[in-house]
Coordinates of C-alpha atoms in Angstrom, one line a residue:
Chain A
M1 CA -2.0 48.4 10.8
T2 CA -1.2 50.5 13.8
A3 CA 2.4 51.1 15.2
V4 CA 1.8 49.0 18.2
T5 CA 0.8 45.6 16.3
T6 CA 3.9 46.3 13.8
D7 CA 5.9 46.2 16.8
A8 CA 4.4 43.2 18.1
A9 CA 4.9 41.5 14.6
D10 CA 8.5 42.5 14.4
G11 CA 9.0 41.2 18.1
Y12 CA 7.4 37.8 16.9
E13 CA 9.7 37.8 13.7
A14 CA 12.7 38.5 15.9
V15 CA 12.0 35.5 18.3
F16 CA 11.3 33.2 15.1
D17 CA 14.4 34.3 13.6
A18 CA 16.4 33.6 16.7
A19 CA 14.8 30.1 17.0
V20 CA 15.9 29.2 13.4
A21 CA 19.4 30.6 14.0
A22 CA 19.8 28.5 17.2
D23 CA 18.6 25.3 15.3
E24 CA 15.5 25.2 17.5
R25 CA 12.3 23.7 16.3
I26 CA 9.4 25.5 15.1
E27 CA 6.1 24.1 16.8
P28 CA 2.6 24.5 15.5
R29 CA 1.5 27.0 18.3
D30 CA 4.6 29.2 17.4
W31 CA 4.3 32.2 15.3
M32 CA 5.9 31.9 11.9
P33 CA 5.8 34.2 8.9
D34 CA 2.9 33.8 6.4
A35 CA 5.4 32.8 3.8
Y36 CA 7.3 30.2 5.8
R37 CA 3.9 28.5 6.6
A38 CA 2.9 28.5 2.9
T39 CA 6.0 27.2 1.7
L40 CA 6.0 24.4 4.2
I41 CA 2.4 23.7 3.2
R42 CA 3.2 23.5 -0.3
Q43 CA 6.3 21.3 0.2
M44 CA 4.7 18.9 2.7
A45 CA 1.5 18.6 0.6
Q46 CA 3.6 17.8 -2.4
H47 CA 5.6 15.0 -0.3
A48 CA 2.4 13.7 0.9
H49 CA 0.8 13.6 -2.6
S50 CA 4.1 11.9 -3.8
E51 CA 3.5 9.0 -1.6
I52 CA 0.1 8.5 -2.6
I53 CA 0.6 8.8 -6.4
G54 CA 3.7 6.8 -6.0
M55 CA 1.7 3.8 -4.9
Q56 CA 0.4 3.4 -8.5
P57 CA 3.7 2.5 -10.4
E58 CA 4.4 -0.2 -7.9
A59 CA 0.9 -1.4 -7.2
N60 CA 0.9 -2.1 -10.9
W61 CA 2.9 -5.0 -10.3
I62 CA 1.4 -6.4 -7.2
T63 CA -0.9 -8.8 -9.0
R64 CA 2.0 -10.1 -11.3
A65 CA 5.0 -10.4 -8.7
P66 CA 6.9 -13.5 -9.6
S67 CA 7.2 -15.1 -6.3
L68 CA 5.2 -15.0 -3.1
R69 CA 8.0 -13.6 -1.0
R70 CA 8.3 -10.6 -3.5
K71 CA 4.5 -10.0 -3.4
A72 CA 4.7 -10.0 0.2
I73 CA 7.5 -7.3 0.2
L74 CA 5.7 -5.2 -2.5
I75 CA 2.3 -5.2 -0.7
A76 CA 4.1 -4.1 2.6
K77 CA 5.8 -1.4 0.7
V78 CA 2.7 0.1 -1.0
Q79 CA 1.1 -0.1 2.5
D80 CA 4.0 1.8 4.1
E81 CA 3.6 4.5 1.2
A82 CA -0.3 5.0 2.2
G83 CA 1.1 5.3 5.8
H84 CA 3.5 7.9 4.8
G85 CA 0.9 9.7 3.0
L86 CA -1.1 9.8 6.3
Y87 CA 1.8 11.0 8.5
L88 CA 2.5 13.8 5.9
Y89 CA -1.0 15.0 5.7
S90 CA -1.2 14.9 9.5
A91 CA 2.0 17.1 9.8
A92 CA 0.8 19.5 7.2
E93 CA -2.6 20.0 9.1
T94 CA -0.7 21.4 12.1
L95 CA -0.2 24.3 9.8
G96 CA -4.0 24.9 9.5
V97 CA -5.1 23.1 6.1
S98 CA -7.1 20.1 6.1
R99 CA -6.3 16.8 4.4
D100 CA -9.5 17.1 2.1
E101 CA -8.5 20.5 1.0
L102 CA -4.9 19.1 0.0
L103 CA -6.4 16.2 -1.6
D104 CA -8.8 18.5 -3.7
K105 CA -5.6 20.5 -4.7
L106 CA -4.0 17.5 -5.9
H107 CA -7.1 16.0 -7.8
S108 CA -7.7 19.4 -9.5
G109 CA -4.0 19.8 -10.5
R110 CA -3.4 22.9 -8.5
Q111 CA -0.8 21.0 -6.2
R112 CA 2.0 18.8 -7.6
Y113 CA 3.6 15.6 -6.8
S114 CA 7.1 14.2 -7.6
S115 CA 7.6 14.2 -11.4
I116 CA 9.2 10.5 -11.2
F117 CA 5.9 9.0 -10.8
N118 CA 4.8 9.9 -14.2
Y119 CA 7.0 7.1 -15.7
P120 CA 5.6 3.7 -16.1
T121 CA 6.6 0.6 -14.7
L122 CA 7.0 -1.6 -17.6
T123 CA 8.8 -4.7 -16.2
W124 CA 9.2 -6.5 -12.9
A125 CA 12.7 -4.9 -12.8
D126 CA 11.2 -1.5 -12.6
V127 CA 10.1 -2.4 -9.2
G128 CA 13.7 -2.9 -8.2
A129 CA 15.2 0.1 -10.0
I130 CA 12.2 2.3 -8.2
G131 CA 13.5 0.7 -4.9
W132 CA 17.1 1.2 -5.4
L133 CA 17.1 4.6 -7.5
V134 CA 13.9 6.4 -6.7
D135 CA 13.7 5.5 -2.9
G136 CA 17.4 6.0 -2.8
A137 CA 17.1 9.5 -4.1
A138 CA 14.2 10.2 -2.0
I139 CA 16.3 9.2 1.2
T140 CA 19.1 11.5 0.1
N141 CA 16.7 14.4 0.0
Q142 CA 14.8 13.5 3.0
V143 CA 17.6 12.5 5.7
P144 CA 18.5 16.4 5.7
L145 CA 14.8 17.0 6.4
C146 CA 14.9 15.2 9.7
R147 CA 16.7 18.3 11.0
C148 CA 14.2 20.6 9.3
S149 CA 13.1 23.5 11.2
Y150 CA 9.5 22.8 11.5
G151 CA 9.1 20.1 14.3
P152 CA 6.2 18.1 12.7
Y153 CA 7.7 17.6 9.5
A154 CA 11.1 16.7 10.9
R155 CA 9.5 14.1 13.2
A156 CA 7.5 12.7 10.2
M157 CA 10.8 12.2 8.3
V158 CA 12.5 10.4 11.1
R159 CA 9.7 7.9 10.8
V160 CA 9.5 7.8 6.9
C161 CA 13.2 7.6 6.4
K162 CA 13.6 4.5 8.4
E163 CA 11.0 2.6 6.5
E164 CA 12.4 4.0 3.1
S165 CA 15.9 2.7 3.9
F166 CA 14.3 -0.6 4.2
H167 CA 12.5 -0.4 1.0
Q168 CA 15.7 0.8 -0.7
R169 CA 17.5 -2.2 0.5
Q170 CA 14.8 -4.4 -0.7
G171 CA 14.9 -2.9 -4.2
Y172 CA 18.6 -3.2 -4.4
E173 CA 18.4 -6.8 -3.5
L174 CA 15.6 -7.5 -6.0
L175 CA 18.0 -6.1 -8.6
L176 CA 20.8 -8.0 -7.4
A177 CA 18.8 -11.3 -7.7
L178 CA 18.0 -10.3 -11.4
S179 CA 21.4 -9.2 -12.3
R180 CA 22.7 -12.5 -11.1
G181 CA 19.8 -14.6 -12.7
T182 CA 19.4 -15.7 -16.1
P183 CA 20.7 -13.6 -19.0
A184 CA 16.9 -12.5 -19.7
Q185 CA 16.8 -11.4 -16.1
H186 CA 19.9 -9.6 -16.2
E187 CA 18.9 -7.8 -19.4
M188 CA 15.5 -6.7 -17.7
A189 CA 17.5 -5.3 -14.7
Q190 CA 19.7 -3.2 -17.1
D191 CA 16.9 -2.0 -19.1
A192 CA 15.1 -0.7 -16.0
V193 CA 18.2 1.2 -14.6
N194 CA 18.5 2.5 -18.1
R195 CA 15.1 4.0 -18.0
W196 CA 15.1 5.1 -14.2
W197 CA 18.6 6.6 -13.9
W198 CA 18.0 10.0 -15.4
P199 CA 14.4 10.7 -14.0
S200 CA 15.9 9.7 -10.5
L201 CA 18.6 12.4 -10.9
M202 CA 15.8 14.9 -11.9
M203 CA 14.2 14.0 -8.3
F204 CA 16.7 16.5 -6.9
G205 CA 14.9 19.4 -8.6
P206 CA 16.5 22.1 -11.2
P207 CA 19.9 23.1 -10.9
D208 CA 20.8 25.6 -8.0
D209 CA 20.7 28.7 -10.3
E210 CA 17.3 28.0 -11.5
S211 CA 15.7 26.8 -8.3
A212 CA 12.9 29.4 -7.3
H213 CA 12.8 28.2 -3.7
S214 CA 16.0 27.3 -2.5
A215 CA 17.7 30.3 -1.1
Q216 CA 14.7 31.2 1.2
S217 CA 14.0 27.5 2.2
M218 CA 17.8 27.3 3.2
A219 CA 17.6 30.5 5.0
W220 CA 14.6 29.0 7.1
K221 CA 16.5 25.6 7.4
I222 CA 13.6 24.0 5.8
K223 CA 16.3 22.7 3.3
R224 CA 19.7 22.0 4.5
H225 CA 21.6 21.4 1.1
S226 CA 21.1 22.6 -2.3
N227 CA 19.7 20.6 -5.1
D228 CA 23.1 20.1 -7.0
E229 CA 24.8 19.3 -3.6
L230 CA 22.3 16.3 -2.9
R231 CA 22.1 15.2 -6.5
Q232 CA 26.2 15.0 -6.4
R233 CA 25.9 13.1 -3.2
F234 CA 23.3 10.7 -4.7
V235 CA 25.6 9.9 -7.7
D236 CA 28.6 9.3 -5.7
I237 CA 26.7 6.7 -3.6
C238 CA 25.0 5.1 -6.7
V239 CA 28.4 4.5 -8.7
P240 CA 29.8 1.7 -6.5
Q241 CA 26.4 0.3 -5.8
A242 CA 26.0 -0.3 -9.6
E243 CA 29.3 -1.8 -9.7
A244 CA 28.5 -4.3 -7.0
L245 CA 25.2 -4.9 -8.7
G246 CA 27.0 -5.4 -12.0
L247 CA 24.8 -3.1 -13.9
A248 CA 25.8 -0.1 -16.0
L249 CA 24.7 3.4 -15.4
P250 CA 23.5 4.9 -18.9
D251 CA 25.8 7.8 -18.8
P252 CA 29.1 7.8 -21.1
D253 CA 30.3 11.0 -19.4
L254 CA 30.3 9.5 -15.9
R255 CA 33.8 9.1 -14.3
W256 CA 35.7 9.7 -11.2
N257 CA 37.1 13.3 -10.8
E258 CA 40.3 13.0 -8.6
Q259 CA 40.5 16.9 -8.3
R260 CA 36.9 17.4 -7.1
G261 CA 36.8 14.1 -5.1
H262 CA 33.5 13.3 -7.0
H263 CA 32.1 11.8 -10.0
D264 CA 31.5 13.9 -13.0
F265 CA 28.3 13.0 -14.9
G266 CA 26.5 14.0 -18.1
A267 CA 24.0 16.8 -18.5
I268 CA 20.5 16.3 -17.7
D269 CA 17.7 16.8 -20.3
W270 CA 16.0 19.6 -18.4
S271 CA 13.5 19.9 -21.2
E272 CA 12.2 16.5 -20.4
F273 CA 11.9 17.4 -16.7
Q274 CA 9.8 20.6 -17.7
A275 CA 7.5 18.7 -19.9
V276 CA 6.8 16.0 -17.3
L277 CA 6.2 18.9 -14.8
K278 CA 3.9 20.7 -17.1
G279 CA 1.8 17.4 -17.3
N280 CA 3.3 16.1 -20.4
G281 CA 4.9 13.0 -19.2
P282 CA 4.1 9.5 -20.2
C283 CA 1.6 8.9 -17.2
N284 CA 0.6 12.2 -15.9
E285 CA -2.9 11.9 -17.0
Q286 CA -3.3 8.2 -16.1
R287 CA -2.2 8.9 -12.4
L288 CA -4.4 11.7 -11.8
A289 CA -7.2 10.0 -13.4
Q290 CA -6.8 6.9 -11.2
R291 CA -6.5 9.1 -8.2
R292 CA -9.6 10.9 -8.9
Q293 CA -11.6 8.0 -9.8
A294 CA -10.7 6.2 -6.5
H295 CA -11.7 9.3 -4.8
E296 CA -15.0 9.7 -6.7
E297 CA -16.1 6.0 -6.6
G298 CA -15.3 6.0 -3.0
A299 CA -17.6 9.3 -2.3
W300 CA -20.6 6.9 -1.1
V301 CA -18.5 4.8 1.2
R302 CA -17.4 8.1 2.8
E303 CA -20.9 9.4 3.0
A304 CA -22.0 6.1 4.6
A305 CA -19.2 6.5 7.3
T306 CA -20.3 10.0 8.1
A307 CA -24.0 9.1 8.1
Y308 CA -23.4 6.1 10.4
A309 CA -21.0 8.2 12.8
E310 CA -23.9 11.0 13.1
K311 CA -26.7 8.3 13.7
H312 CA -24.6 6.7 16.5
R313 CA -23.0 9.7 17.9
H314 CA -24.7 9.6 21.1
Q315 CA -24.5 5.9 21.7
P316 CA -21.5 4.6 23.8
A317 CA -18.8 2.8 21.6
A318 CA -20.1 -0.6 20.6
P319 CA -21.8 -1.8 23.9
D320 CA -23.0 -4.8 22.4
H321 CA -19.8 -5.9 20.8
P322 CA -17.9 -8.1 23.0
E323 CA -14.7 -8.3 21.0
A324 CA -14.1 -4.4 21.3
A325 CA -11.4 -4.8 24.0
Q326 CA -9.7 -7.4 22.3
D327 CA -9.7 -5.4 18.9
Q328 CA -7.8 -2.5 20.3
R329 CA -5.0 -4.8 21.2
S330 CA -5.0 -6.5 18.0
H331 CA -4.6 -3.0 16.2
V332 CA -1.5 -2.2 18.4
D333 CA 0.0 -5.5 17.2
R334 CA 0.0 -4.7 13.6
P335 CA 3.3 -3.1 12.9
T336 CA 5.3 -6.0 14.5
E337 CA 3.4 -8.8 12.5
L338 CA 4.1 -6.6 9.3
Q339 CA 7.7 -6.4 9.9
E340 CA 7.7 -10.3 10.3
A341 CA 5.7 -10.9 6.9
T342 CA 8.5 -8.6 5.1
A343 CA 11.6 -10.1 6.9
Chain B
M1 CA 2.4 -34.8 6.6
T2 CA -0.2 -37.1 5.4
T3 CA -2.0 -36.8 2.1
T4 CA -5.2 -36.0 3.8
A5 CA -3.3 -33.3 5.9
N6 CA -1.8 -32.1 2.7
A7 CA -5.3 -31.8 1.2
A8 CA -6.7 -29.7 4.0
A9 CA -3.4 -27.3 3.9
L10 CA -3.8 -26.8 0.2
A11 CA -7.4 -26.0 0.5
L12 CA -7.1 -23.6 3.3
G13 CA -3.9 -22.1 1.6
D14 CA -5.5 -21.7 -1.8
D15 CA -8.5 -19.9 0.0
A16 CA -6.0 -17.2 1.7
L17 CA -3.7 -17.0 -1.4
V18 CA -6.6 -16.2 -3.7
L19 CA -8.3 -13.8 -1.4
S20 CA -5.0 -12.1 -0.7
H21 CA -4.5 -11.5 -4.5
R22 CA -8.0 -10.1 -4.9
L23 CA -7.5 -7.6 -2.0
G24 CA -4.0 -6.7 -3.6
E25 CA -5.9 -5.4 -6.6
W26 CA -7.3 -2.6 -4.3
A27 CA -4.0 -1.0 -3.7
G28 CA -4.4 2.6 -4.6
H29 CA -8.1 2.3 -5.5
A30 CA -9.6 2.3 -1.9
P31 CA -12.2 5.0 -0.9
V32 CA -9.9 6.5 1.7
L33 CA -6.2 6.0 2.5
E34 CA -7.0 4.3 5.7
E35 CA -8.7 1.7 3.7
D36 CA -5.8 1.3 1.4
V37 CA -3.7 0.7 4.4
A38 CA -6.4 -1.8 6.0
L39 CA -7.0 -3.7 2.8
A40 CA -3.3 -4.1 2.1
N41 CA -2.9 -5.2 5.7
I42 CA -5.3 -7.9 5.5
A43 CA -4.0 -9.1 2.0
L44 CA -0.5 -9.3 3.5
D45 CA -1.9 -11.5 6.6
L46 CA -3.6 -13.8 4.0
L47 CA -0.5 -14.2 2.1
G48 CA 1.4 -15.0 5.1
Q49 CA -1.0 -17.6 6.0
A50 CA -1.0 -18.8 2.4
R51 CA 2.9 -19.2 2.4
V52 CA 2.8 -21.1 5.8
L53 CA 0.1 -23.4 4.5
L54 CA 1.4 -24.2 1.0
S55 CA 5.0 -24.6 2.2
L56 CA 3.6 -27.6 4.3
V57 CA 2.6 -29.3 1.2
G58 CA 5.6 -28.3 -1.2
D59 CA 7.2 -25.5 -2.7
E60 CA 5.1 -22.4 -2.1
D61 CA 5.9 -20.8 -5.6
E62 CA 5.6 -23.9 -7.7
L63 CA 2.1 -24.4 -6.1
A64 CA 1.0 -20.9 -6.6
Y65 CA 2.4 -20.3 -9.9
L66 CA 2.6 -23.5 -11.9
R67 CA -0.8 -25.2 -11.1
E68 CA -3.6 -24.6 -13.5
E69 CA -7.1 -23.7 -12.7
R70 CA -8.4 -27.2 -12.4
A71 CA -5.9 -28.1 -9.6
F72 CA -6.8 -25.0 -7.2
R73 CA -8.7 -26.0 -4.2
N74 CA -9.9 -22.5 -3.0
L75 CA -13.5 -21.7 -2.3
Q76 CA -15.4 -20.1 -5.3
L77 CA -16.3 -17.2 -2.7
V78 CA -12.6 -16.0 -2.5
E79 CA -12.0 -15.9 -6.2
Q80 CA -15.2 -13.6 -6.9
P81 CA -14.2 -10.3 -8.4
N82 CA -13.9 -7.3 -5.9
G83 CA -16.8 -5.5 -7.5
D84 CA -17.7 -2.2 -5.5
F85 CA -16.3 -1.7 -1.9
A86 CA -19.6 -3.4 -0.7
H87 CA -19.0 -6.6 -2.6
T88 CA -15.4 -6.7 -1.3
I89 CA -16.8 -6.2 2.4
A90 CA -19.5 -8.7 2.0
R91 CA -16.7 -11.4 0.8
Q92 CA -14.8 -10.5 3.7
L93 CA -17.5 -10.7 6.1
Y94 CA -18.7 -14.1 4.9
F95 CA -15.1 -15.4 4.9
S96 CA -13.5 -13.9 7.9
V97 CA -16.5 -15.0 10.2
W98 CA -16.1 -18.5 9.0
Q99 CA -12.1 -18.3 9.0
R100 CA -12.4 -17.2 12.5
L101 CA -14.7 -20.0 13.6
L102 CA -12.8 -22.8 11.8
Y103 CA -9.3 -21.5 12.9
G104 CA -10.6 -21.2 16.4
Q105 CA -11.4 -24.7 16.4
L106 CA -8.4 -25.9 14.5
A107 CA -6.3 -23.8 17.2
S108 CA -7.8 -25.8 20.1
A109 CA -7.4 -29.2 18.7
E110 CA -4.5 -31.6 18.2
G111 CA -3.4 -31.7 14.5
A112 CA -1.0 -30.7 11.9
L113 CA -2.5 -27.2 11.5
T114 CA -2.9 -26.3 15.3
G115 CA 0.1 -23.9 15.2
I116 CA -0.5 -22.0 12.3
A117 CA -4.2 -21.6 13.1
A118 CA -3.3 -20.4 16.8
K119 CA -1.2 -17.6 14.9
A120 CA -3.6 -16.9 12.4
V121 CA -6.7 -16.6 14.4
K122 CA -5.0 -13.3 15.9
E123 CA -5.0 -11.9 12.4
V124 CA -8.5 -13.3 11.5
E125 CA -10.0 -11.5 14.7
Y126 CA -8.8 -8.2 13.2
H127 CA -10.2 -9.0 9.7
Q128 CA -13.6 -10.0 11.2
D129 CA -13.7 -6.8 13.2
H130 CA -12.9 -4.7 10.1
A131 CA -15.6 -6.4 7.8
E132 CA -18.3 -6.2 10.5
Q133 CA -17.4 -2.5 11.1
W134 CA -17.9 -1.7 7.6
T135 CA -21.0 -3.8 7.3
L136 CA -22.6 -1.6 9.9
R137 CA -21.5 1.5 8.3
L138 CA -22.4 0.6 4.9
G139 CA -25.9 -1.1 5.9
D140 CA -26.8 1.6 8.4
G141 CA -25.1 4.6 6.7
T142 CA -27.2 6.3 3.7
T143 CA -29.9 4.8 1.6
E144 CA -27.6 4.2 -1.2
S145 CA -25.0 2.5 0.9
H146 CA -27.7 0.4 2.4
Q147 CA -29.0 -0.7 -1.0
R148 CA -25.4 -1.5 -2.3
M149 CA -24.5 -3.6 0.8
Q150 CA -27.7 -5.3 0.6
R151 CA -27.1 -6.1 -3.0
A152 CA -23.6 -7.5 -2.3
V153 CA -24.7 -9.8 0.5
D154 CA -27.5 -11.0 -1.7
A155 CA -25.1 -11.6 -4.8
L156 CA -22.5 -13.6 -2.9
W157 CA -25.1 -15.6 -0.7
R158 CA -25.0 -18.4 -3.2
F159 CA -21.3 -19.1 -2.7
T160 CA -21.6 -19.4 1.1
G161 CA -22.9 -23.1 1.1
E162 CA -19.5 -24.4 0.0
L163 CA -18.1 -22.9 3.3
F164 CA -19.5 -26.0 5.0
Q165 CA -18.7 -28.6 2.8
P166 CA -16.4 -31.1 4.5
V167 CA -12.6 -30.6 3.7
E168 CA -10.6 -33.8 3.5
G169 CA -8.1 -33.9 6.7
L170 CA -10.2 -31.5 8.9
D171 CA -11.8 -33.1 11.6
I172 CA -14.7 -30.4 12.1
D173 CA -18.3 -30.6 13.1
W174 CA -19.5 -28.7 10.1
Q175 CA -23.1 -28.6 10.8
A176 CA -22.2 -26.9 14.2
L177 CA -19.8 -24.5 12.2
E178 CA -22.5 -23.6 10.0
A179 CA -24.9 -22.9 12.9
A180 CA -22.3 -20.8 14.5
W181 CA -21.6 -18.8 11.5
L182 CA -25.2 -18.0 10.9
T183 CA -25.7 -16.9 14.4
S184 CA -22.8 -14.5 14.1
L185 CA -23.7 -13.4 10.7
T186 CA -27.3 -12.9 11.3
A187 CA -26.6 -10.8 14.3
T188 CA -24.3 -8.4 12.2
L189 CA -26.5 -8.1 9.3
E190 CA -29.5 -7.2 11.8
R191 CA -27.5 -4.7 13.4
A192 CA -26.6 -3.2 10.1
T193 CA -30.3 -3.1 9.4
L194 CA -29.9 -5.4 6.5
T195 CA -31.7 -8.6 5.7
V196 CA -30.3 -12.1 5.8
P197 CA -30.3 -13.1 2.2
V198 CA -32.8 -15.9 1.1
G199 CA -31.9 -18.3 -1.8
P200 CA -30.1 -21.5 -2.5
R201 CA -26.5 -22.1 -0.8
A202 CA -26.0 -25.4 -2.0
G203 CA -26.6 -28.0 -4.7
G204 CA -25.1 -28.0 -8.2
W205 CA -22.2 -25.8 -8.9
A206 CA -22.6 -24.2 -5.4
A207 CA -21.8 -27.3 -3.5
G208 CA -18.1 -27.7 -2.8
A209 CA -17.3 -26.9 -6.5
G210 CA -14.0 -24.9 -5.8
R211 CA -12.6 -27.6 -3.6
Q212 CA -13.1 -29.9 -6.4
G213 CA -11.2 -27.5 -8.8
L214 CA -14.3 -26.4 -10.5
H215 CA -14.0 -22.5 -10.4
T216 CA -16.0 -19.6 -12.0
E217 CA -14.9 -17.9 -15.2
S218 CA -13.1 -14.9 -13.7
F219 CA -10.4 -17.2 -11.9
G220 CA -8.8 -18.3 -14.8
R221 CA -8.0 -14.7 -15.8
M222 CA -7.0 -14.0 -12.5
L223 CA -4.5 -16.8 -12.6
A224 CA -3.1 -15.6 -16.0
E225 CA -2.2 -12.3 -14.5
M226 CA -0.8 -13.7 -11.3
Q227 CA 1.3 -16.4 -13.0
H228 CA 2.3 -15.0 -16.3
L229 CA 5.7 -13.5 -15.3
H230 CA 6.8 -16.7 -13.4
R231 CA 5.9 -18.8 -16.1
S232 CA 7.7 -16.6 -18.8
H233 CA 11.0 -17.7 -17.1
P234 CA 11.0 -21.1 -16.3
G235 CA 13.4 -22.2 -13.6
A236 CA 14.5 -18.7 -12.8
S237 CA 14.6 -17.6 -9.4
W238 CA 13.5 -14.0 -8.0

């Protein structure tokens, strides 16, 4: 490397550092350090993968939802998750990777998704516990990402968080209905909270002194708060909600600490977290296998779409299809109708 | 609502309910993420239609969860298993073209279902477009996709005669509806380089059987899955 280019790179780095320091957004065409780009790709891909894998534990209950209203809500939610995956893959693509590449890394186990989705949904109440606790933890993590230094990620998070808050309220409302229902329903709700509480706390990642990426991510303003700070915030939010639900949180050490102004809570079993992360959780194999299977069994469909596009590349768009103009309108209408369906 | 209007709402509501359920089975299994979104979207539209229609007849959840197989009035077509993506698309094509024509007529005539049909027809336009666009891509895509799509339209053909059996409470010219359906379908299949299937579409079990509560074997299993939780907690609300 010559002295001239080194100076140039130093200049770019200074501009980047100044922009981050001034809370300005880094945009796709801006210069950025390679490590910043790599960190963002890793984090955004993992986030997108989590949305996609996260469809499975909930979709597991679509065909068994106990009322048509709940079924509609659940279908809309799983659909939203696929949509979130699409936003996030698009946002990641602004950094110079392709969705195909990222999916390939997911399918081959080279990139991760959130460990929470390796737990099974064993009863209907799990759908509520996921909404309340898992989406609640995700929102606690993601709201600060709306101010993340990388513009496309921050903007994706604004959209994602709005919908996630909606899901979280629906999950809470589902649990409330069960908690106030028959004794069997109440028991189902309590059992689900017992199983999902600790894994939800693990969603914030390892303790601050063991978190490999935290310090750098905070310096770059990708992260705004430490894992332990966010976990504490989440516990403080959940305790009164659990009381309002009439459900107990499964932690004998959980109590208000007047001096700290926070709830103290018991020790997390990090060995379980590590095991799940390493692929040895209850559903790791099944989740990846289903993802791979959907991709492999869909290969002929994607090939057909590509072949068709190739054959019809030089033709004007559907000249003999009188409905084309109308169809454009009906696509634009979709989100409104969805909101109606889930309202 | 009169009894005959009830019968019509129940038949159309059951169609939408059962097809929505089948599409819900795709969630997380689609060939591309965009299709996970699209199939869930269509499932949700249909479930919305089902809820409105069943609510005209009685309590939507009682009707969905507490009737047994013989009391369901849906077409046999919509209860057919998803099969591969081509089977799902062929089922969508046959049904959505029919539903659009039928709801178009209901929307423009005076009757108990006018308002519902007018709202639903906008959704169904989108469903039809989705099915037609995929029929073109699969039919005129690769050799494999062409074969699979042809197999799918052939396999489901025998369930299409039932679409034109008169439904009690619907004042429709069924012969004209069938002619319009065949014209639309033939145009799409030909553009997709596919052959319009030949073979019986009426007679025996294929003739209006679902409307009389005579279903195919996989349907009972589908209902068992759909209803088991609701039935396990009698009287509970969710």
